[in-house]
Amino acid sequence: YGAVDEIIPLLSKGELDMAAIPANLAAVLYQKTEGQLQVAAVNTLGVLYVVTKDETVQSVADLAGKTIYSTGKGTTPEYVLNYILSENGIDPQTDVTVEYKSEATEVLATMQAAEQGAIAVLPQPYVTAAQAQVEGLTVALDLTQEWNKVNADSDLITGVLVVRKEFAEQNPQ
C-alpha cells in the first residue's frame, strides 16, 4: 500500500493480519482497537536524514529560519523532527517552516523544482535515490545521531510490525 491511511481500516476490520507501520501509529492503533493489535517486532531503526545542497547546514541549529520539505505529517518523521528541533532550542512551529508532502517521491520532485538550497527530511532508501537524481545532494544530518545527542535513553525506532492479536494467538509460530 502507498500510504498508512490505506492500511488502518484494513487492520481495524481484520482484513489484514499484519502490517509494517510507523511506531507511533502502532501505539495509536493499539489504543483504538483496545489492544487487538500488538507489536510483533521492531523492523526499522533510525533511517531519517536531512538532505540538502545547502552547504551552510552543518548542524540542527543551522535549520532555524529555513524551509524543510518532509513526508510523514502526523507520523514518526514529524515527531522525530519536532523533538530534535525542540531539544536544540528551535521551535518547530515558529522557527522553521516544514512543508509536508504525501510521499518521498513528491519531496524529491519539490526539491528538484525548488531553489538551490532546498532542505528535506527523507528516509532511506529515498536518500540514495535522491542523490542519484539531484546533483550535489548530500546528507547534512543523520537524525539518528541527532536523536542520540538529545536522548540517550532510547533508540530511534521508526517502524514496527504489528499483528492482530487474534491472528497471533491462532498462529504462534
PDB file of C-alpha atoms in Angstrom, residues 48-138:
ATOM      1  CA  LEU A  48      15.809   9.519   8.629  1.00  0.00           C
ATOM      2  CA  TYR A  49      18.199  12.087   7.219  1.00  0.00           C
ATOM      3  CA  VAL A  50      18.296  15.787   6.449  1.00  0.00           C
ATOM      4  CA  VAL A  51      19.488  16.187   2.857  1.00  0.00           C
ATOM      5  CA  THR A  52      20.369  19.379   1.022  1.00  0.00           C
ATOM      6  CA  LYS A  53      22.650  21.101  -1.442  1.00  0.00           C
ATOM      7  CA  ASP A  54      22.942  23.977   1.050  1.00  0.00           C
ATOM      8  CA  GLU A  55      26.471  23.715   2.442  1.00  0.00           C
ATOM      9  CA  THR A  56      25.598  26.036   5.335  1.00  0.00           C
ATOM     10  CA  VAL A  57      23.562  23.266   7.010  1.00  0.00           C
ATOM     11  CA  GLN A  58      26.105  21.620   9.281  1.00  0.00           C
ATOM     12  CA  SER A  59      24.064  21.308  12.495  1.00  0.00           C
ATOM     13  CA  VAL A  60      20.485  21.318  13.747  1.00  0.00           C
ATOM     14  CA  ALA A  61      20.935  24.994  14.685  1.00  0.00           C
ATOM     15  CA  ASP A  62      21.512  25.781  11.006  1.00  0.00           C
ATOM     16  CA  LEU A  63      17.913  24.752  10.231  1.00  0.00           C
ATOM     17  CA  ALA A  64      16.481  27.798  12.042  1.00  0.00           C
ATOM     18  CA  GLY A  65      14.714  30.108   9.618  1.00  0.00           C
ATOM     19  CA  LYS A  66      14.735  27.524   6.819  1.00  0.00           C
ATOM     20  CA  THR A  67      12.014  25.697   4.908  1.00  0.00           C
ATOM     21  CA  ILE A  68      12.177  21.928   5.227  1.00  0.00           C
ATOM     22  CA  TYR A  69      10.281  19.510   2.989  1.00  0.00           C
ATOM     23  CA  SER A  70       9.247  16.217   4.545  1.00  0.00           C
ATOM     24  CA  THR A  71       6.872  13.305   4.423  1.00  0.00           C
ATOM     25  CA  GLY A  72       5.128  11.905   7.437  1.00  0.00           C
ATOM     26  CA  LYS A  73       2.749  14.585   8.700  1.00  0.00           C
ATOM     27  CA  GLY A  74       1.292  13.106  11.867  1.00  0.00           C
ATOM     28  CA  THR A  75       3.740  10.193  11.873  1.00  0.00           C
ATOM     29  CA  THR A  76       7.270   9.371  13.005  1.00  0.00           C
ATOM     30  CA  PRO A  77       9.191  11.806  10.749  1.00  0.00           C
ATOM     31  CA  GLU A  78       7.178  14.764  12.082  1.00  0.00           C
ATOM     32  CA  TYR A  79       7.571  13.727  15.712  1.00  0.00           C
ATOM     33  CA  VAL A  80      11.285  12.996  15.365  1.00  0.00           C
ATOM     34  CA  LEU A  81      12.000  16.272  13.591  1.00  0.00           C
ATOM     35  CA  ASN A  82       9.938  18.291  16.090  1.00  0.00           C
ATOM     36  CA  TYR A  83      11.619  16.608  19.052  1.00  0.00           C
ATOM     37  CA  ILE A  84      15.137  17.137  17.724  1.00  0.00           C
ATOM     38  CA  LEU A  85      14.403  20.757  16.806  1.00  0.00           C
ATOM     39  CA  SER A  86      12.846  21.462  20.214  1.00  0.00           C
ATOM     40  CA  GLU A  87      15.678  19.825  22.123  1.00  0.00           C
ATOM     41  CA  ASN A  88      18.068  22.071  20.188  1.00  0.00           C
ATOM     42  CA  GLY A  89      16.172  25.235  21.131  1.00  0.00           C
ATOM     43  CA  ILE A  90      14.298  25.599  17.833  1.00  0.00           C
ATOM     44  CA  ASP A  91      10.519  25.972  17.976  1.00  0.00           C
ATOM     45  CA  PRO A  92       9.157  23.789  15.146  1.00  0.00           C
ATOM     46  CA  GLN A  93       6.038  25.957  14.935  1.00  0.00           C
ATOM     47  CA  THR A  94       7.725  29.342  14.598  1.00  0.00           C
ATOM     48  CA  ASP A  95      11.452  28.981  13.890  1.00  0.00           C
ATOM     49  CA  VAL A  96      11.231  26.780  10.770  1.00  0.00           C
ATOM     50  CA  THR A  97       8.712  26.144   8.016  1.00  0.00           C
ATOM     51  CA  VAL A  98       8.009  22.479   7.405  1.00  0.00           C
ATOM     52  CA  GLU A  99       6.092  21.654   4.252  1.00  0.00           C
ATOM     53  CA  TYR A 100       4.721  18.126   4.356  1.00  0.00           C
ATOM     54  CA  LYS A 101       4.258  16.114   1.178  1.00  0.00           C
ATOM     55  CA  SER A 102       2.345  12.875   0.814  1.00  0.00           C
ATOM     56  CA  GLU A 103       5.260  10.739  -0.400  1.00  0.00           C
ATOM     57  CA  ALA A 104       9.051  10.815  -0.573  1.00  0.00           C
ATOM     58  CA  THR A 105       8.872  11.000  -4.370  1.00  0.00           C
ATOM     59  CA  GLU A 106       6.862  14.224  -4.032  1.00  0.00           C
ATOM     60  CA  VAL A 107       9.509  15.639  -1.689  1.00  0.00           C
ATOM     61  CA  LEU A 108      12.159  14.782  -4.255  1.00  0.00           C
ATOM     62  CA  ALA A 109      10.200  16.445  -7.079  1.00  0.00           C
ATOM     63  CA  THR A 110       9.731  19.549  -4.919  1.00  0.00           C
ATOM     64  CA  MET A 111      13.440  19.660  -4.167  1.00  0.00           C
ATOM     65  CA  GLN A 112      14.298  19.379  -7.851  1.00  0.00           C
ATOM     66  CA  ALA A 113      11.973  22.289  -8.686  1.00  0.00           C
ATOM     67  CA  ALA A 114      12.942  24.405  -5.665  1.00  0.00           C
ATOM     68  CA  GLU A 115      15.740  26.827  -5.160  1.00  0.00           C
ATOM     69  CA  GLN A 116      19.352  25.707  -4.843  1.00  0.00           C
ATOM     70  CA  GLY A 117      19.310  25.399  -1.051  1.00  0.00           C
ATOM     71  CA  ALA A 118      16.235  23.191  -0.608  1.00  0.00           C
ATOM     72  CA  ILE A 119      16.308  21.067   2.533  1.00  0.00           C
ATOM     73  CA  ALA A 120      14.403  17.831   3.089  1.00  0.00           C
ATOM     74  CA  VAL A 121      13.907  15.078   5.627  1.00  0.00           C
ATOM     75  CA  LEU A 122      13.932  11.762   3.800  1.00  0.00           C
ATOM     76  CA  PRO A 123      14.177   8.128   4.837  1.00  0.00           C
ATOM     77  CA  GLN A 124      16.411   5.571   3.196  1.00  0.00           C
ATOM     78  CA  PRO A 125      16.260   4.253   0.512  1.00  0.00           C
ATOM     79  CA  TYR A 126      14.908   7.561  -0.847  1.00  0.00           C
ATOM     80  CA  VAL A 127      18.075   9.367   0.239  1.00  0.00           C
ATOM     81  CA  THR A 128      20.130   7.223  -2.121  1.00  0.00           C
ATOM     82  CA  ALA A 129      17.576   7.634  -4.919  1.00  0.00           C
ATOM     83  CA  ALA A 130      17.521  11.402  -4.383  1.00  0.00           C
ATOM     84  CA  GLN A 131      21.295  11.611  -4.513  1.00  0.00           C
ATOM     85  CA  ALA A 132      21.237   9.806  -7.851  1.00  0.00           C
ATOM     86  CA  GLN A 133      18.749  12.334  -9.239  1.00  0.00           C
ATOM     87  CA  VAL A 134      19.863  15.620  -7.655  1.00  0.00           C
ATOM     88  CA  GLU A 135      23.458  16.518  -8.387  1.00  0.00           C
ATOM     89  CA  GLY A 136      25.347  17.694  -5.313  1.00  0.00           C
ATOM     90  CA  LEU A 137      22.732  16.498  -2.810  1.00  0.00           C
ATOM     91  CA  THR A 138      24.380  15.473   0.446  1.00  0.00           C
TER      92      THR A 138
END
